[in-house]
PDB file of C-alpha atoms in Angstrom:
ATOM      1  CA  MET K   1     -17.976  11.959   0.843  1.00  0.00           C
ATOM      2  CA  TYR K   2     -18.812  12.376   4.475  1.00  0.00           C
ATOM      3  CA  LEU K   3     -17.642  11.094   7.839  1.00  0.00           C
ATOM      4  CA  ASP K   4     -19.994   8.557   9.384  1.00  0.00           C
ATOM      5  CA  GLY K   5     -21.898  10.501  12.035  1.00  0.00           C
ATOM      6  CA  ARG K   6     -22.655   7.626  14.360  1.00  0.00           C
ATOM      7  CA  HIS K   7     -19.337   5.815  14.749  1.00  0.00           C
ATOM      8  CA  LYS K   8     -16.935   8.331  13.179  1.00  0.00           C
ATOM      9  CA  ASP K   9     -14.718   5.461  12.029  1.00  0.00           C
ATOM     10  CA  HIS K  10     -15.142   5.546   8.229  1.00  0.00           C
ATOM     11  CA  PHE K  11     -16.134   7.693   5.246  1.00  0.00           C
ATOM     12  CA  GLU K  12     -19.176   7.036   3.077  1.00  0.00           C
ATOM     13  CA  VAL K  13     -18.786   8.027  -0.576  1.00  0.00           C
ATOM     14  CA  SER K  14     -21.956   8.766  -2.545  1.00  0.00           C
ATOM     15  CA  ASN K  15     -22.924   9.952  -6.002  1.00  0.00           C
ATOM     16  CA  LYS K  16     -24.750  13.236  -6.611  1.00  0.00           C
ATOM     17  CA  ARG K  17     -28.117  11.526  -6.075  1.00  0.00           C
ATOM     18  CA  GLY K  18     -27.122  10.299  -2.611  1.00  0.00           C
ATOM     19  CA  LYS K  19     -26.635   6.619  -3.446  1.00  0.00           C
ATOM     20  CA  VAL K  20     -23.734   5.119  -1.499  1.00  0.00           C
ATOM     21  CA  LYS K  21     -20.911   4.121  -3.887  1.00  0.00           C
ATOM     22  CA  ASP K  22     -18.266   2.986  -1.398  1.00  0.00           C
ATOM     23  CA  VAL K  23     -17.290   2.958   2.259  1.00  0.00           C
ATOM     24  CA  LEU K  24     -13.669   3.789   3.017  1.00  0.00           C
ATOM     25  CA  ASN K  25     -11.566   3.319   6.118  1.00  0.00           C
ATOM     26  CA  PHE K  26      -9.322   6.203   7.174  1.00  0.00           C
ATOM     27  CA  ASP K  27      -6.354   4.580   5.431  1.00  0.00           C
ATOM     28  CA  GLY K  28      -8.236   4.620   2.096  1.00  0.00           C
ATOM     29  CA  THR K  29      -9.047   0.916   1.894  1.00  0.00           C
ATOM     30  CA  SER K  30     -12.556  -0.168   1.007  1.00  0.00           C
ATOM     31  CA  ASN K  31     -14.669  -1.558   3.851  1.00  0.00           C
ATOM     32  CA  SER K  32     -16.885  -4.190   2.203  1.00  0.00           C
ATOM     33  CA  LYS K  33     -18.714  -5.188   5.404  1.00  0.00           C
ATOM     34  CA  LYS K  34     -19.935  -1.647   6.059  1.00  0.00           C
ATOM     35  CA  PHE K  35     -20.575  -1.065   2.346  1.00  0.00           C
ATOM     36  CA  ASN K  36     -22.961  -4.026   2.279  1.00  0.00           C
ATOM     37  CA  LEU K  37     -24.840  -2.541   5.240  1.00  0.00           C
ATOM     38  CA  ALA K  38     -25.008   0.913   3.635  1.00  0.00           C
ATOM     39  CA  SER K  39     -25.653  -0.112   0.021  1.00  0.00           C
ATOM     40  CA  GLY K  40     -29.456   0.203   0.199  1.00  0.00           C
ATOM     41  CA  ARG K  41     -29.337   3.602   1.876  1.00  0.00           C
ATOM     42  CA  ARG K  42     -29.444   7.042   0.329  1.00  0.00           C
ATOM     43  CA  LEU K  43     -27.819  10.097   1.861  1.00  0.00           C
ATOM     44  CA  LYS K  44     -29.878  13.245   2.253  1.00  0.00           C
TER      45      LYS K  44
END
């Protein structure tokens, strides 16, 4: 899990291979709009 570096308004949760599993708002709710944008990305 890491804090989004650009906007600093959500957390991105990834698996051990770097594939994004979920995007969470600060209150713990899932952010489906940002998840759809991040779903094809891999974290380094």
